[in-house]
């Protein structure tokens, strides 16, 4: 009896495709949590206000060298895309302190809203974030389309943002 390789590969391919559709999430991409936050300056910030435009949630810490290294890129991305409705929100993690966050903002001239996640609730809602930096790029329809733990590549992020703004 001869083994028919083509038939075997065809069966494997069909089984693989069937398994993908059987186990794939029916809702597609994961929805970003709906959040009501307050900036470190006391201003309310609601993720529902971002509806219809993409945004980037950046989990960071003042004592994280990779986070500090990302700040100039985030500031640049905010300058480049904010006129098109794109938002960046910096979420300082639980162990940080508001005076340190404000000092970092002033020193690095951060031009996007900053929130202190004092209770850790925001990190919990984004899947128990515990590594900084961690970035979540959210589409205009509120779906998380990209997650990056560790430093992002600025040109790659810029391209992703452009693609989301094009629709």
Tab-separated table of C-alpha atoms in Angstrom:
chain	number	residue	atom	x	y	z
A	1	UNK	CA	0.000	0.000	0.000
A	2	UNK	CA	1.419	3.339	-1.100
A	3	UNK	CA	1.040	6.427	1.078
A	4	UNK	CA	-0.549	9.248	-0.899
A	5	UNK	CA	1.259	12.389	0.338
A	6	UNK	CA	-1.037	14.801	-1.532
A	7	UNK	CA	-4.152	13.281	-0.005
A	8	UNK	CA	-2.585	13.318	3.455
A	9	UNK	CA	-1.590	16.991	3.103
A	10	UNK	CA	-5.061	17.882	1.829
A	11	UNK	CA	-6.713	16.204	4.826
A	12	UNK	CA	-4.284	17.949	7.212
A	13	UNK	CA	-5.001	21.320	5.594
A	14	UNK	CA	-8.766	20.848	5.815
A	15	UNK	CA	-8.479	19.743	9.462
A	16	UNK	CA	-6.297	22.765	10.248
A	17	UNK	CA	-8.710	25.226	8.654
A	18	UNK	CA	-11.673	23.609	10.401
A	19	UNK	CA	-9.858	23.740	13.765
A	20	UNK	CA	-8.999	27.413	13.240
A	21	UNK	CA	-12.628	28.369	12.640
A	22	UNK	CA	-13.863	26.084	15.430
A	23	UNK	CA	-11.523	27.547	18.069
A	24	UNK	CA	-11.275	31.155	16.817
A	25	UNK	CA	-13.106	33.699	18.982
A	26	UNK	CA	-16.487	34.477	17.497
A	27	UNK	CA	-16.263	38.152	18.414
A	28	UNK	CA	-13.036	38.766	16.498
A	29	UNK	CA	-10.574	41.164	18.096
A	30	UNK	CA	-10.876	41.849	21.804
A	31	UNK	CA	-12.720	45.020	22.740
A	32	UNK	CA	-10.824	47.581	24.786
A	33	UNK	CA	-12.292	48.117	28.248
A	34	UNK	CA	-14.562	51.078	28.756
A	35	UNK	CA	-12.887	53.310	31.301
A	36	UNK	CA	-13.619	56.438	33.271
A	37	UNK	CA	-10.330	57.900	34.420
A	38	UNK	CA	-9.004	61.099	35.932
A	39	UNK	CA	-5.798	62.734	34.756
A	40	UNK	CA	-3.086	63.698	37.221
A	41	UNK	CA	-4.429	67.257	36.891
A	42	UNK	CA	-7.932	66.204	37.983
A	43	UNK	CA	-9.559	66.270	34.542
A	44	UNK	CA	-12.072	63.515	33.712
A	45	UNK	CA	-11.072	61.255	30.845
A	46	UNK	CA	-13.532	58.733	29.461
A	47	UNK	CA	-12.572	56.152	26.841
A	48	UNK	CA	-16.058	56.554	25.340
A	49	UNK	CA	-14.917	60.024	24.249
A	50	UNK	CA	-12.407	58.313	21.925
A	51	UNK	CA	-15.146	56.530	19.986
A	52	UNK	CA	-14.640	56.826	16.260
A	53	UNK	CA	-10.906	57.527	16.520
A	54	UNK	CA	-7.979	55.249	17.286
A	55	UNK	CA	-5.953	55.688	20.463
A	56	UNK	CA	-2.910	54.324	22.250
A	57	UNK	CA	-2.933	53.301	25.924
A	58	UNK	CA	0.619	53.363	27.258
A	59	UNK	CA	1.329	51.682	30.598
A	60	UNK	CA	4.542	53.139	31.962
A	61	UNK	CA	6.492	54.050	35.082
A	62	UNK	CA	8.836	56.882	35.968
A	63	UNK	CA	11.472	54.350	37.093
A	64	UNK	CA	11.317	52.312	33.857
A	65	UNK	CA	14.201	53.140	31.509
A	66	UNK	CA	12.406	51.707	28.469
A	67	UNK	CA	9.357	53.824	29.281
A	68	UNK	CA	11.430	56.985	29.565
A	69	UNK	CA	13.118	56.111	26.280
A	70	UNK	CA	9.680	55.902	24.581
A	71	UNK	CA	8.494	59.334	25.769
A	72	UNK	CA	10.069	61.405	22.952
A	73	UNK	CA	8.555	59.028	20.374
A	74	UNK	CA	5.130	59.263	22.014
A	75	UNK	CA	5.358	63.047	22.121
A	76	UNK	CA	6.293	63.070	18.441
A	77	UNK	CA	3.449	60.692	17.506
A	78	UNK	CA	1.006	62.862	19.443
A	79	UNK	CA	2.177	65.998	17.614
A	80	UNK	CA	1.920	64.223	14.279
A	81	UNK	CA	-1.499	62.604	14.637
A	82	UNK	CA	-3.543	64.480	17.268
A	83	UNK	CA	-4.991	66.851	14.657
A	84	UNK	CA	-6.543	63.776	13.009
A	85	UNK	CA	-8.228	62.773	16.268
A	86	UNK	CA	-5.651	60.220	17.421
A	87	UNK	CA	-5.179	60.117	21.201
A	88	UNK	CA	-2.428	58.863	23.466
A	89	UNK	CA	-3.076	58.219	27.140
A	90	UNK	CA	-0.167	57.526	29.462
A	91	UNK	CA	-1.139	55.320	32.397
A	92	UNK	CA	1.406	55.454	35.197
A	93	UNK	CA	1.348	52.196	37.129
A	94	UNK	CA	0.254	51.663	40.707
A	95	UNK	CA	3.643	51.990	42.415
A	96	UNK	CA	4.328	55.427	40.919
A	97	UNK	CA	3.556	58.692	42.699
A	98	UNK	CA	1.779	61.733	41.275
A	99	UNK	CA	4.574	64.224	42.141
A	100	UNK	CA	7.089	62.024	40.281
A	101	UNK	CA	4.732	61.675	37.315
A	102	UNK	CA	4.220	65.444	37.124
A	103	UNK	CA	7.956	66.073	37.390
A	104	UNK	CA	8.612	63.604	34.564
A	105	UNK	CA	5.877	65.214	32.459
A	106	UNK	CA	7.428	68.643	32.918
A	107	UNK	CA	10.994	67.463	32.400
A	108	UNK	CA	10.193	65.453	29.241
A	109	UNK	CA	7.502	67.869	27.968
A	110	UNK	CA	4.923	65.117	27.639
A	111	UNK	CA	2.055	66.500	25.534
A	112	UNK	CA	-0.607	63.861	26.137
A	113	UNK	CA	-2.865	63.169	29.126
A	114	UNK	CA	-1.432	61.193	32.018
A	115	UNK	CA	-3.400	59.068	34.446
A	116	UNK	CA	-2.147	57.497	37.660
A	117	UNK	CA	-3.533	53.975	38.075
A	118	UNK	CA	-3.317	54.212	41.881
A	119	UNK	CA	-5.521	51.166	42.493
A	120	UNK	CA	-4.250	49.061	39.595
A	121	UNK	CA	-7.783	48.810	38.203
A	122	UNK	CA	-6.891	50.066	34.715
A	123	UNK	CA	-4.035	47.551	34.446
A	124	UNK	CA	-6.436	44.801	35.584
A	125	UNK	CA	-8.988	45.709	32.932
A	126	UNK	CA	-6.324	45.559	30.242
A	127	UNK	CA	-5.449	41.973	31.160
A	128	UNK	CA	-3.421	42.407	34.339
A	129	UNK	CA	-0.640	44.489	32.837
A	130	UNK	CA	2.455	44.133	35.016
A	131	UNK	CA	5.283	44.872	32.562
A	132	UNK	CA	6.248	48.371	31.528
A	133	UNK	CA	6.164	49.678	28.971
A	134	UNK	CA	3.107	47.939	27.590
A	135	UNK	CA	1.201	49.596	24.759
A	136	UNK	CA	-2.289	48.892	23.449
A	137	UNK	CA	-3.285	50.340	20.094
A	138	UNK	CA	-7.066	50.560	19.848
A	139	UNK	CA	-8.986	50.988	16.598
A	140	UNK	CA	-11.729	53.526	15.955
A	141	UNK	CA	-14.335	50.848	16.689
A	142	UNK	CA	-12.817	50.131	20.116
A	143	UNK	CA	-10.938	46.894	19.361
A	144	UNK	CA	-7.405	46.217	20.553
A	145	UNK	CA	-5.529	45.726	17.297
A	146	UNK	CA	-1.976	45.669	18.633
A	147	UNK	CA	-0.331	44.988	21.965
A	148	UNK	CA	3.373	45.465	22.599
A	149	UNK	CA	5.204	44.621	25.806
A	150	UNK	CA	8.541	46.378	25.923
A	151	UNK	CA	9.634	49.259	23.766
A	152	UNK	CA	7.893	49.704	20.428
A	153	UNK	CA	9.600	50.530	17.153
A	154	UNK	CA	8.601	54.132	16.334
A	155	UNK	CA	8.386	53.690	12.549
A	156	UNK	CA	6.322	50.530	12.920
A	157	UNK	CA	3.935	52.232	15.364
A	158	UNK	CA	3.664	55.262	13.071
A	159	UNK	CA	2.666	52.971	10.187
A	160	UNK	CA	0.067	51.195	12.308
A	161	UNK	CA	-1.431	54.509	13.390
A	162	UNK	CA	-1.545	55.771	9.799
A	163	UNK	CA	-3.305	52.590	8.710
A	164	UNK	CA	-5.912	52.985	11.454
A	165	UNK	CA	-6.534	56.627	10.587
A	166	UNK	CA	-7.080	55.694	6.931
A	167	UNK	CA	-9.805	53.341	8.047
